[in-house]
Short mmCIF file of C-alpha atoms and ligand atoms in Angstrom, two decimals:
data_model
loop_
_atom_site.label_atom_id
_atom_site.label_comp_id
_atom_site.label_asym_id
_atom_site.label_seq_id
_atom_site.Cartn_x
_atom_site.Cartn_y
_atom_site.Cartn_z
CA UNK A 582 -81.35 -29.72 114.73
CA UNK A 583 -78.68 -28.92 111.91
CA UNK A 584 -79.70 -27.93 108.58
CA UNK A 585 -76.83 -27.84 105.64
CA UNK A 586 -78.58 -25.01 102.83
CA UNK A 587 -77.75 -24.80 99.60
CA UNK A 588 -78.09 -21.76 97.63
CA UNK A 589 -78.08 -21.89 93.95
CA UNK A 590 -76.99 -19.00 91.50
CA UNK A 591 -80.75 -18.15 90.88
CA UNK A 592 -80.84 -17.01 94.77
CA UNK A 593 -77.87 -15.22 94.79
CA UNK A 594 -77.74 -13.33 91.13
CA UNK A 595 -78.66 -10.12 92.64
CA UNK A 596 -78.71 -8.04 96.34
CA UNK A 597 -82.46 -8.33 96.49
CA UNK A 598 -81.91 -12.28 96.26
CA UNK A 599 -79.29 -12.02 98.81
CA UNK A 600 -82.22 -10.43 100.64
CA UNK A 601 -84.69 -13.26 100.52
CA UNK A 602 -81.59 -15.52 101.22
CA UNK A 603 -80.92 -13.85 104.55
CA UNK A 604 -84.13 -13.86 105.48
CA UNK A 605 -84.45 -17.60 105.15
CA UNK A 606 -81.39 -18.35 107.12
CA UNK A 607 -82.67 -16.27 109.88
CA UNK A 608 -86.05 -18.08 110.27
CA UNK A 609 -84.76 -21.07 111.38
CA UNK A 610 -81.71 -21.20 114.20
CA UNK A 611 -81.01 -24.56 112.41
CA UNK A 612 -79.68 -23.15 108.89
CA UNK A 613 -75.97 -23.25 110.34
CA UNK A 614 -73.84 -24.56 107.36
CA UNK A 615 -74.71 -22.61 104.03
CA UNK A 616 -73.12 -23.31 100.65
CA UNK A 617 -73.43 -20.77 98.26
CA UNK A 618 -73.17 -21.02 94.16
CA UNK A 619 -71.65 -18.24 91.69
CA UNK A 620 -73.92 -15.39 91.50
CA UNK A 621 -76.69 -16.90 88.42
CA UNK A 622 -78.69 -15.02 85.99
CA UNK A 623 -81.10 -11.95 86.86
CA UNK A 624 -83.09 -12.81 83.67
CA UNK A 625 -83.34 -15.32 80.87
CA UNK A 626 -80.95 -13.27 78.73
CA UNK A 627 -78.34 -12.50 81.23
CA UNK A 628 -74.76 -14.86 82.26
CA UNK A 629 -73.78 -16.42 85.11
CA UNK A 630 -70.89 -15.58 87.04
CA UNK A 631 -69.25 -18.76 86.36
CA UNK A 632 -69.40 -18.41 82.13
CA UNK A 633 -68.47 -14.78 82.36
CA UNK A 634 -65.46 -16.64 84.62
CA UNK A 635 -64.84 -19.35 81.58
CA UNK A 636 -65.00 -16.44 79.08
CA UNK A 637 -62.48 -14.06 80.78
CA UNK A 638 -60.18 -16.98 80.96
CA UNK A 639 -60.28 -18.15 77.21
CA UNK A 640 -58.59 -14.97 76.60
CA UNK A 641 -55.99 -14.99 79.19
CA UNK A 642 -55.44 -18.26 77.90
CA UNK A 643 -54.85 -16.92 74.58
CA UNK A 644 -53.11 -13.94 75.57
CA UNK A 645 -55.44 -11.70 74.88
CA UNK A 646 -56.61 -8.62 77.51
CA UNK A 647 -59.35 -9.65 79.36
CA UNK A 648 -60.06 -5.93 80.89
CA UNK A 649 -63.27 -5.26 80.22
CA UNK A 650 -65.10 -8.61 80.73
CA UNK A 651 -63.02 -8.84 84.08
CA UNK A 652 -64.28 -5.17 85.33
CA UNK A 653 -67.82 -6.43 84.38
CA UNK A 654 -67.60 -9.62 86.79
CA UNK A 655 -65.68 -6.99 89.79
CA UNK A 656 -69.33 -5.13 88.54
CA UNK A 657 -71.57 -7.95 89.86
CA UNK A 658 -69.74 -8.49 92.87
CA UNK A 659 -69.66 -4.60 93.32
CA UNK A 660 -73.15 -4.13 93.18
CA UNK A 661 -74.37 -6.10 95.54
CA UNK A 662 -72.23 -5.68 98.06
CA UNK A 663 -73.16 -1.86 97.91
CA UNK A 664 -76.67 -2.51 97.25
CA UNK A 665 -76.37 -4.80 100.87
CA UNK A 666 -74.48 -1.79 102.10
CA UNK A 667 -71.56 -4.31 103.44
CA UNK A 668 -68.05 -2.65 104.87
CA UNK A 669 -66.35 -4.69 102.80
CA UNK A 670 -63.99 -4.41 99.44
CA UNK A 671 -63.01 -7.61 97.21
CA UNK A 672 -60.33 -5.32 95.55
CA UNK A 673 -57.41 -7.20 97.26
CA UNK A 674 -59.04 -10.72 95.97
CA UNK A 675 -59.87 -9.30 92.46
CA UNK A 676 -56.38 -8.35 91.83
CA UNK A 677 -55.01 -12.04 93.09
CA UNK A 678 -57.20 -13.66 90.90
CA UNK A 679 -56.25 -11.12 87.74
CA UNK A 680 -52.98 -12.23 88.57
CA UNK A 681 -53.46 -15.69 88.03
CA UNK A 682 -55.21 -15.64 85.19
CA UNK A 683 -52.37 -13.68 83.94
CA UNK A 684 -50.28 -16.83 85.57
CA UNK A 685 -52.54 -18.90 84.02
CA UNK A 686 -53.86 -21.06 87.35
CA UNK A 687 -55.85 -23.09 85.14
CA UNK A 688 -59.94 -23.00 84.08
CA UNK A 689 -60.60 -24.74 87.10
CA UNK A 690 -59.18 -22.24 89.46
CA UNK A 691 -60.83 -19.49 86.94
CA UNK A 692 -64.50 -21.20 86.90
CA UNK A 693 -64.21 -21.38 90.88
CA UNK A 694 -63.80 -17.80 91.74
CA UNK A 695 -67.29 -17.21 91.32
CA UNK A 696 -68.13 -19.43 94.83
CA UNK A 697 -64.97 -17.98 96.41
CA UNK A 698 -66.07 -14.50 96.08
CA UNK A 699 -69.98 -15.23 96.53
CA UNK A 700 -68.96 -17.21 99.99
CA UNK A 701 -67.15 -14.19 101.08
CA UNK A 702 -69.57 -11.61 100.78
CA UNK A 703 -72.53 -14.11 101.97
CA UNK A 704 -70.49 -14.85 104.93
CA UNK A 705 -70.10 -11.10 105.58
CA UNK A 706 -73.78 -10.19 105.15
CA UNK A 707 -74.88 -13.22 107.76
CA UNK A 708 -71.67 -12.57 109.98
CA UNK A 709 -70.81 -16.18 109.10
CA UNK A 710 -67.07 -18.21 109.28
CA UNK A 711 -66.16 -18.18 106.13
CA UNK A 712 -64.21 -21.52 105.49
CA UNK A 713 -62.23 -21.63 102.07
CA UNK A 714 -63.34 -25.07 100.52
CA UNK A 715 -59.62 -25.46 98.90
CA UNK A 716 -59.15 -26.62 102.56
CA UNK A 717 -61.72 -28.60 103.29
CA UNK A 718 -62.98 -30.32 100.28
CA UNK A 719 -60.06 -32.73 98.01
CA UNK A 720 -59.73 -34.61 95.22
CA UNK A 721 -57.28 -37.31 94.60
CA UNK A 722 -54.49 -38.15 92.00
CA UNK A 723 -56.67 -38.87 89.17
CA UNK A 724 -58.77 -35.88 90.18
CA UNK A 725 -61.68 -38.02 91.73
CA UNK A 726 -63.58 -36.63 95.14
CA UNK A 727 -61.46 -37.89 97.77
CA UNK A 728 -64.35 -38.91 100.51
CA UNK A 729 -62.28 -40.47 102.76
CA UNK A 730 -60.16 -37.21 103.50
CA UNK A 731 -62.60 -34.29 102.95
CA UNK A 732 -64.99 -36.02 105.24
CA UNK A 733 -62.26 -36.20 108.44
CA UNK A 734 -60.87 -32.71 108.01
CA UNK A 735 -63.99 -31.24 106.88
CA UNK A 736 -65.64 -33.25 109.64
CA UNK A 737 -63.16 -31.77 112.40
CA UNK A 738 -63.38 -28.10 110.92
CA UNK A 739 -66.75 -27.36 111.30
CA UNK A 740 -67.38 -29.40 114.57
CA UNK A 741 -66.33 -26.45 116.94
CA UNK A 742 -68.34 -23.90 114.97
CA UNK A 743 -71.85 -22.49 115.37
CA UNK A 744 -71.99 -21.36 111.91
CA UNK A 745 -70.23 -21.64 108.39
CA UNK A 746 -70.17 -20.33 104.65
CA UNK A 747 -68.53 -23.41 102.39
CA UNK A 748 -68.11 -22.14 98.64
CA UNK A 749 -69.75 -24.92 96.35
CA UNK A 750 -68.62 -26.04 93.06
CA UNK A 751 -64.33 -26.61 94.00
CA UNK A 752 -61.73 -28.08 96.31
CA UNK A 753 -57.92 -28.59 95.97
CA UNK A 754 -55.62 -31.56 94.37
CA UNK A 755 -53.03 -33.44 96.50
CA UNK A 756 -50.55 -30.55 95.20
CA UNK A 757 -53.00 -27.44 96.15
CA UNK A 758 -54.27 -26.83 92.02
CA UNK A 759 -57.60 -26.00 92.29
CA UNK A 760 -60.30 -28.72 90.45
CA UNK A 761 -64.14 -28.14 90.10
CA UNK A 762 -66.66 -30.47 89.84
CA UNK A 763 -68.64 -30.73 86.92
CA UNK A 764 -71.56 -28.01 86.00
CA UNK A 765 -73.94 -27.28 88.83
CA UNK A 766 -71.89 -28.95 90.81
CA UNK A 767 -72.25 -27.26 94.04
CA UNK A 768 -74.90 -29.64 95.18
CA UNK A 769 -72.38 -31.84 95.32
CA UNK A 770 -70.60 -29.36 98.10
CA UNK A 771 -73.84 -29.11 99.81
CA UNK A 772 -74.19 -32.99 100.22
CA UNK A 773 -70.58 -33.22 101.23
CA UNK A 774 -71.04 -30.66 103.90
CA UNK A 775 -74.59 -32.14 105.13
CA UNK A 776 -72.90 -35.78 105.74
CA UNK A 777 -69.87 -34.20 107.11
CA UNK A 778 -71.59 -32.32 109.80
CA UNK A 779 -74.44 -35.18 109.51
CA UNK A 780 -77.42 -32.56 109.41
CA UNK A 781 -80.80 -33.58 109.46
CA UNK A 782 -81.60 -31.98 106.32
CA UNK A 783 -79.95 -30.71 103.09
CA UNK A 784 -82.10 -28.23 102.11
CA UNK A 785 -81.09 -27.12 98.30
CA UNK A 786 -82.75 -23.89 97.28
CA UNK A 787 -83.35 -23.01 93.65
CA UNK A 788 -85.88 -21.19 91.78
CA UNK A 789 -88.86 -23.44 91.18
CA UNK A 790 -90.90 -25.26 93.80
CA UNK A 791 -89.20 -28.21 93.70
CA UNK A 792 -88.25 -30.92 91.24
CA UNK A 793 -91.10 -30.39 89.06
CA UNK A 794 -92.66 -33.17 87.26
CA UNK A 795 -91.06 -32.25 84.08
CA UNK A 796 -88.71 -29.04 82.77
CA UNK A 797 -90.54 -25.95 83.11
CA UNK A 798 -88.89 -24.68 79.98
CA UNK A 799 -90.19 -27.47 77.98
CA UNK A 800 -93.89 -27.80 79.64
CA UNK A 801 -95.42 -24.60 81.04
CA UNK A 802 -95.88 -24.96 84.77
CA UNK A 803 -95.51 -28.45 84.97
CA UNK A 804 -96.70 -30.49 88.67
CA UNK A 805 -94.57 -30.01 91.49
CA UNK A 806 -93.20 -33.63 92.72
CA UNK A 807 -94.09 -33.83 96.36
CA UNK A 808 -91.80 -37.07 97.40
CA UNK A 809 -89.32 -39.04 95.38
CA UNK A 810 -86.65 -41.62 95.74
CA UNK A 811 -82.70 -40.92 95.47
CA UNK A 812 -83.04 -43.63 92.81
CA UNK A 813 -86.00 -42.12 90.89
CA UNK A 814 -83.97 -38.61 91.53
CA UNK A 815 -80.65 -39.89 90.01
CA UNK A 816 -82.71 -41.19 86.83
CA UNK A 817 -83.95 -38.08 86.16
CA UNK A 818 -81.09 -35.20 86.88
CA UNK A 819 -78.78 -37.92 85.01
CA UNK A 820 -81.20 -37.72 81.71
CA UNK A 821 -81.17 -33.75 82.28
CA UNK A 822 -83.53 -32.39 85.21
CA UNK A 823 -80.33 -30.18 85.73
CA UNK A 824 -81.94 -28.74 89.01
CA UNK A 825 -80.21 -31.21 90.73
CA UNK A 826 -76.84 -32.65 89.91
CA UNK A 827 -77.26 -36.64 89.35
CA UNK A 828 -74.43 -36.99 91.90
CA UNK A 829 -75.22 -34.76 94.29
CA UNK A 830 -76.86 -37.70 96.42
CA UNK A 831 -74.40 -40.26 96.90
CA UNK A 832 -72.43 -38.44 100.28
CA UNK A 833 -76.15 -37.65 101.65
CA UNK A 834 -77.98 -40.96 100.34
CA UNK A 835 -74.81 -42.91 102.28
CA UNK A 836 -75.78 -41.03 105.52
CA UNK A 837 -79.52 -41.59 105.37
CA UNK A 838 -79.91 -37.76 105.28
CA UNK A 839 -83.21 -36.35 103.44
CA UNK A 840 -83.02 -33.88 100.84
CA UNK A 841 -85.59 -31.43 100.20
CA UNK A 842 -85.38 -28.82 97.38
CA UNK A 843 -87.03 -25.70 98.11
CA UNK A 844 -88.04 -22.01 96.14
CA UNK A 845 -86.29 -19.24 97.53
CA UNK A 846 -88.79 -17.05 95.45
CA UNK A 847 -91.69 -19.57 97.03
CA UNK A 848 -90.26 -20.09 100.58
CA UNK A 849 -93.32 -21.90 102.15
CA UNK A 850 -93.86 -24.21 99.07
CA UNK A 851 -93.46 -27.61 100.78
CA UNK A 852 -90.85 -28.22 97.61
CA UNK A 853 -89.83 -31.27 97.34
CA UNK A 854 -88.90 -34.24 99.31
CA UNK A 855 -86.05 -36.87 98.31
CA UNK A 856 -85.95 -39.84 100.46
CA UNK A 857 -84.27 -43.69 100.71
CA UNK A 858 -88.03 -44.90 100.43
CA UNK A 859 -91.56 -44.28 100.73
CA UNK A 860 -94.85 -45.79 101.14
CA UNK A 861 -96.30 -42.70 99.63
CA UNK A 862 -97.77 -43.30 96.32
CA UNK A 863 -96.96 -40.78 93.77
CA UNK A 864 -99.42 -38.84 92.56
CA UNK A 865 -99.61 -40.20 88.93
CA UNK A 866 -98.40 -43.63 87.20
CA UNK A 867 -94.85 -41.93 86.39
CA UNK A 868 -93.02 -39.87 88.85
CA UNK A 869 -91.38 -37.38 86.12
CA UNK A 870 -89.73 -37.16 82.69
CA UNK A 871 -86.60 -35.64 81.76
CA UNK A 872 -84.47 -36.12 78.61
CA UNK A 873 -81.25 -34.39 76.70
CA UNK A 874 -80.36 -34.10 73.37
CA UNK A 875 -77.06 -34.81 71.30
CA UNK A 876 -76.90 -38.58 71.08
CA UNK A 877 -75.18 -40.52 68.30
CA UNK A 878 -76.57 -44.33 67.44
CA UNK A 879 -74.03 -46.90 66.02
CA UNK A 880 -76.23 -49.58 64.38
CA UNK A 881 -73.82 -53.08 63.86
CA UNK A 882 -74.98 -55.61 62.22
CA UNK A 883 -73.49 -59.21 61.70
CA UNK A 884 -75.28 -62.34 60.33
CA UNK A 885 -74.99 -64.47 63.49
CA UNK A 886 -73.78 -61.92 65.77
CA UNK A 887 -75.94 -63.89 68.62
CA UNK A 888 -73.97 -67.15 68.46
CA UNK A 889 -70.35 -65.33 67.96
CA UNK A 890 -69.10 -65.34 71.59
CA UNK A 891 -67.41 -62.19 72.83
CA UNK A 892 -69.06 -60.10 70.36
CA UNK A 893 -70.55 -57.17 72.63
CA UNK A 894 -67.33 -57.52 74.28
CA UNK A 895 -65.19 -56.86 71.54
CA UNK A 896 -67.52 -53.94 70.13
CA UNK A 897 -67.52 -52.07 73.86
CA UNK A 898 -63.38 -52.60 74.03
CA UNK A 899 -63.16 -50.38 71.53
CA UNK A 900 -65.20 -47.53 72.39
CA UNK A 901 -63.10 -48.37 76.26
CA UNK A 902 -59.99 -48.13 74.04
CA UNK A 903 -61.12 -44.70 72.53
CA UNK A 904 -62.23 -43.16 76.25
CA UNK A 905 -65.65 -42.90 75.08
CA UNK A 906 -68.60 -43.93 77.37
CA UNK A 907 -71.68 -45.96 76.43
CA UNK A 908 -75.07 -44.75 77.48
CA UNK A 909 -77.34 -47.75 76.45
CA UNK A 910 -77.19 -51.01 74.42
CA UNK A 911 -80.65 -51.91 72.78
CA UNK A 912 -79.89 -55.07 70.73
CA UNK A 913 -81.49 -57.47 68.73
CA UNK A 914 -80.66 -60.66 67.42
CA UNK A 915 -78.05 -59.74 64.89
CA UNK A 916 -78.44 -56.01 65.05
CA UNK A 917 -76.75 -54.07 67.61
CA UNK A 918 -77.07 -50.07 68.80
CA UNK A 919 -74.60 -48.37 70.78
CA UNK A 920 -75.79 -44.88 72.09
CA UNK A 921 -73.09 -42.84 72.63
CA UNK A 922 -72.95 -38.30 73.53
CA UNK A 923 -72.58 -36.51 70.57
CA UNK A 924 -70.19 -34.73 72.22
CA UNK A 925 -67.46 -37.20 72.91
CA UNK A 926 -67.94 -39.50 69.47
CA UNK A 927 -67.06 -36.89 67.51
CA UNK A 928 -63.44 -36.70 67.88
CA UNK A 929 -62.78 -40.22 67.75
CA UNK A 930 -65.69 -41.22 64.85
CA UNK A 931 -62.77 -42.16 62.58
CA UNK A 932 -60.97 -44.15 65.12
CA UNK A 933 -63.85 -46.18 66.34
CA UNK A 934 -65.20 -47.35 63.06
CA UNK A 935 -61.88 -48.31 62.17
CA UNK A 936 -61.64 -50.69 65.41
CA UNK A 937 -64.84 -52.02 65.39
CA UNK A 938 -64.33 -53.06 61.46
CA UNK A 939 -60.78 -54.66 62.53
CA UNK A 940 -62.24 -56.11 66.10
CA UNK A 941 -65.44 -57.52 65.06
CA UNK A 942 -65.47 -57.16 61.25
CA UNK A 943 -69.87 -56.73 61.27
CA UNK A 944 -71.88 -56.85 57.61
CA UNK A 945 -72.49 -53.26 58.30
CA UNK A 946 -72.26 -50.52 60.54
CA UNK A 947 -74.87 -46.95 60.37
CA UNK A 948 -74.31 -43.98 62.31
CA UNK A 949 -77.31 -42.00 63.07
CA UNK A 950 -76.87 -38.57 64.71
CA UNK A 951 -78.94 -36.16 66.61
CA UNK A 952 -80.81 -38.45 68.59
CA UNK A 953 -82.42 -37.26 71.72
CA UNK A 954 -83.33 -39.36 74.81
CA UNK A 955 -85.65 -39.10 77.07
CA UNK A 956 -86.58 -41.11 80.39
CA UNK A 957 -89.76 -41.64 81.82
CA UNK A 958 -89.34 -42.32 85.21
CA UNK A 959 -91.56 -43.74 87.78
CA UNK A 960 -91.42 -46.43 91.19
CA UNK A 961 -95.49 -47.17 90.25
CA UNK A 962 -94.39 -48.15 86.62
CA UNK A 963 -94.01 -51.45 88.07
CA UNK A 964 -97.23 -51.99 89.63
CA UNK A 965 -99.46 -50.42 86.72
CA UNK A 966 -99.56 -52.43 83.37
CA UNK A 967 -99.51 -50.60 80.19
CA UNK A 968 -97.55 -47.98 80.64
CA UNK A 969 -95.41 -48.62 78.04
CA UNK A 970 -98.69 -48.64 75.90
CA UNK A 971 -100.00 -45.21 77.33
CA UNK A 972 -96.10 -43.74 75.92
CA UNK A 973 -96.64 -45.43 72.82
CA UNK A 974 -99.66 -44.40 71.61
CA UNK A 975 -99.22 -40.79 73.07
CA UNK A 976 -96.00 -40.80 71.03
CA UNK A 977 -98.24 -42.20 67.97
CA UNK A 978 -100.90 -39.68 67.85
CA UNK A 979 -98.52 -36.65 68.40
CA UNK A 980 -96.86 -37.95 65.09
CA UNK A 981 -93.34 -39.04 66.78
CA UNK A 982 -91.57 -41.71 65.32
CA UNK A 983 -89.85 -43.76 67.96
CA UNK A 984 -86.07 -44.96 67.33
CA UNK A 985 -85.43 -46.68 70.01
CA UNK A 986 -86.84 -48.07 73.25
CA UNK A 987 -84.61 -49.36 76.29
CA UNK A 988 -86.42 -50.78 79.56
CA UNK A 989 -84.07 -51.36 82.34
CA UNK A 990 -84.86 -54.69 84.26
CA UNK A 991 -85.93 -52.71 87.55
CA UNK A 992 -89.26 -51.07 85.53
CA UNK A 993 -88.03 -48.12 87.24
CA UNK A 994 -87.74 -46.37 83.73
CA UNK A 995 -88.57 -46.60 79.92
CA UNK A 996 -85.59 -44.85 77.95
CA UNK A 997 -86.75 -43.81 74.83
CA UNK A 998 -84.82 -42.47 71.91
CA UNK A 999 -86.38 -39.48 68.94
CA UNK A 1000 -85.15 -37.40 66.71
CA UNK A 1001 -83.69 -34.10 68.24
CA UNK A 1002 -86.81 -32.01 66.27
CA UNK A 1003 -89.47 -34.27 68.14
CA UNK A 1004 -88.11 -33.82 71.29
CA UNK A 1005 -90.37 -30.82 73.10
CA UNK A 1006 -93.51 -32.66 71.12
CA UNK A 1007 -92.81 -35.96 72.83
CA UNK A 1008 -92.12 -35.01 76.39
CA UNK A 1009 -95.07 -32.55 76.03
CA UNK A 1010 -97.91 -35.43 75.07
CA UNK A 1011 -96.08 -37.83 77.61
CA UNK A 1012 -96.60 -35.13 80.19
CA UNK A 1013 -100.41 -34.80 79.12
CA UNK A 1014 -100.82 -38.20 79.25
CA UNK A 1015 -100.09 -38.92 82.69
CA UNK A 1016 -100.22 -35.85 84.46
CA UNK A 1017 -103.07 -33.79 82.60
CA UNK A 1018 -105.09 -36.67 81.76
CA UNK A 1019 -104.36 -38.79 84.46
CA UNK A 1020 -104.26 -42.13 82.72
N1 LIG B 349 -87.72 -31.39 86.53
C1 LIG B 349 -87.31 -30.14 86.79
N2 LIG B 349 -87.76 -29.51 87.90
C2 LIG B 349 -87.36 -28.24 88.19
N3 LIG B 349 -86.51 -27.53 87.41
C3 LIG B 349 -86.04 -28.10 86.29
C4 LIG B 349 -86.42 -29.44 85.94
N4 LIG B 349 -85.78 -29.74 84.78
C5 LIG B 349 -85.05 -28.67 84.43
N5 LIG B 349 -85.19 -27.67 85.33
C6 LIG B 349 -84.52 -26.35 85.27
O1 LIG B 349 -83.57 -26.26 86.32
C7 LIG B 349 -83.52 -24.90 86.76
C8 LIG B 349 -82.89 -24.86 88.13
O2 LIG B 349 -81.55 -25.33 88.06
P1 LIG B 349 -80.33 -24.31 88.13
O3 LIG B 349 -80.49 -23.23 87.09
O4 LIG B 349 -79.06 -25.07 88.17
O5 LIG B 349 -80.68 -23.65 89.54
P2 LIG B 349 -79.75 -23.02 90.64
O6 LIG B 349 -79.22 -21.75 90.06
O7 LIG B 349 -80.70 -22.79 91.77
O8 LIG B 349 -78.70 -24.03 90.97
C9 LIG B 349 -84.97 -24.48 86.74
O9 LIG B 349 -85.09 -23.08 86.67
C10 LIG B 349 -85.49 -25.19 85.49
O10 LIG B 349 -85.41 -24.36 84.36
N1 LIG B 350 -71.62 -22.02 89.39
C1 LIG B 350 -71.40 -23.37 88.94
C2 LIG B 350 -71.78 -24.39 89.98
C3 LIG B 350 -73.22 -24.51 90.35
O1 LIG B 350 -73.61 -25.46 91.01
O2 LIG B 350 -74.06 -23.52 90.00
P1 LIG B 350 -75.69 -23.54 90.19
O3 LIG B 350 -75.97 -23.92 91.62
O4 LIG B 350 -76.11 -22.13 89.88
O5 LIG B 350 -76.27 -24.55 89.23
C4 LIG B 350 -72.09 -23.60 87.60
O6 LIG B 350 -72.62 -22.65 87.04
O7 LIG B 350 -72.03 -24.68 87.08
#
């Protein structure tokens, strides 16, 4: 039995995590490939290892000194390893990395010392190989995961060995730069390293018990999820359940390897199970709900925009053209919305407005801004009418006006699109309508 373990930076802020984390490992003989994150926060009001990382590089960047918020990340790393009581000194790796920064190595090589120097005190504490994932984990060209490759050497590296510490979060480019993946991105590592070794488990360790039926910040103690599909999963880290990143199970999914997310503060909480499929019924009519803020709406309208052919064609070229992404489409008959981040509209607002009036010359086109989405996700949607009712009017009597509505074709999900300041009202009466009330 091989288990691939995931630590996240909640379990490895501080020594007494590092603790709980060794003691965890030991239990079972089978937790032989562990992937670490950036040391996290210690409380609410504290910063990860990984922004203090960002932060210290902005200023290199900018040429400014970078002393004292570079002593106070050598600090955290300092701390624990005397609170462990390890023989062991980073000094030689701190000054490297100081150097580069100074050198400039880039944010990604900055952002990834945090698993680099995590892995290597881990590995020291459990007398573990450490294995540097620059060399085992790549990226191609255009700086996308490179499968193929990682999954041969990393394959062939680990093969031979009983044990193994794999940073999360980076691995190199075809000319040895350092690239990370995106935020919380160390599950990714994890699921890499569980279908390279193909374990029998990925266990991912975080600080609730499980994926919880909704954010815990939003909805106080919110019901665990016992079992859920990769599909149902993906749905709901991709609309913001950020304990798990939304691509974290395509290597593991492709292997037919479970996942099950755990509470190193909770070790003997079952946690929760992510499978292919299941014939076990979840425990309400919707399986969770997630959501994010910091949408922007593009309403188009065109008398006779259904019988112009090409016409969603031509609107979506442009936002292609501008390298901004599309997140849904609701239309109607000669209306249509295009939901688009916040984030990545803003710097080309001028340009895309100007394309779609010279591309598909509509009557009129609105822009409506902080929009927030959220998904209600379920694989018993389909089999239970009037869900969509049960949002509605739980939407209705908590006074939230509803903006938009998207349901894909699979009735897997409802999409469902508020204003930013009705966001914690709505997924709070959507949670008490399933989950408290049962209906
Ligand atoms: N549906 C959900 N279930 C559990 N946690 C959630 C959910 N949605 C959001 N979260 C948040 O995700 C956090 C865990 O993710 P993260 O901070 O990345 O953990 P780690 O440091 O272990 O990687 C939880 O503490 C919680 O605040
Ligand atoms: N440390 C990185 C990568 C990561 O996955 O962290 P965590 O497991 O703590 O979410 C980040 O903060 O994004």
């Amino acid at each position: 039995m091989t288990k691939v373990v995931k630590f996240g930076g909640s379990s490895l802020a501080s020594a007494e995590q590092f603790k709980k984390v060794k003691d965890i490992i030991t239990a079972e003989d089978s937790r032989r490939f562990v992937v670490p994150s950036a040391p996290g926060k210690r409380f609410s009001a504290d910063t990860k290892v990984t922004d203090m990382l960002y932060g210290c590089y902005d200023l290199a960047a900018k040429g400014k000194d970078f002393t004292k918020e570079f002593d106070a990340i050598k600090e955290r790393y300092n701390g624990i390893i005397s609170e462990l009581g390890l023989d062991m000194s980073l000094e030689n790796e701190f000054n490297v990395i100081k150097a580069c920064f100074i050198g400039k190595a880039g944010r990604d090589y900055a952002a990834s010392r945090g698993e680099f120097l995590n892995g290597m005190v881990l590995a020291n504490y459990l007398g573990y190989n450490f294995i540097d994932a620059a060399d085992v984990i790549f990226f191609d060209e255009r700086g996308q995961f490179d499968a193929k490759r990682t999954n041969k050497v990393l394959s062939e590296r680990l093969e031979g060995l009983d044990n193994a510490v794999v940073p999360g979060f980076y691995g190199s480019m075809p000319n040895d730069t350092i690239k990370t993946f995106s935020r919380g991105g160390s599950d990714i590592t994890g699921s890499i390293v569980a279908a390279a070794v193909n374990a029998d488990l990925y266990e991912n360790w975080t600080d609730t018990s499980g994926f919880l039926t909704t954010d815990p910040r939003i909805v106080k103690d919110p019901a665990p999820i016992t079992t859920i599909t990769y599909k149902e999963l993906r749905e709901l880290s991709y609309m913001g359940a950020s304990v798990f990143h939304e691509d974290a199970i395509f290597p593991v999914r492709k292997a037919g390897i479970a996942i099950n997310i755990k509470n190193t503060n909770a070790p003997e909480a079952p946690g929760t199970l992510i499978v292919e499929s299941t014939s076990q019924k979840p425990a309400y009519t919707i399986t969770g709900i997630a959501g994010k803020k910091g949408f922007t709406v593009i309403n188009i309208e065109k008398d006779m925009m259904n019988a112009e052919l090409g016409f969603g064609r031509r609107v979506l070229e442009v936002f292609e053209k501008n390298g901004v992404s599309f997140e849904h489409m609701p239309s109607g008959i000669d209306t249509m919305s295009v939901i688009v981040t916040q984030e990545e509209f803003a710097d080309k607002e001028q340009e895309i407005l100007a394309g779609l009036h010279r591309n598909c010359h509509p009557d009129m086109i609105e822009i409506e801004t902080d929009l927030a989405l959220i998904a209600v996700v379920g694989r018993a949607m389909k089999a239970n009418r009037g869900t969509a009712g049960r949002i509605f009017s739980a939407l209705a009597h908590s006074h939230v006006n509803v903006k938009m509505i998207d349901q894909g074709s699979s009735e897997l999900n409802v999409i469902i699109g508020v204003s930013e300041s009705d966001f914690e009202t709505a997924v709070k009466s959507i949670y008490d309508i399933f989950v408290e009330t049962k209906l």
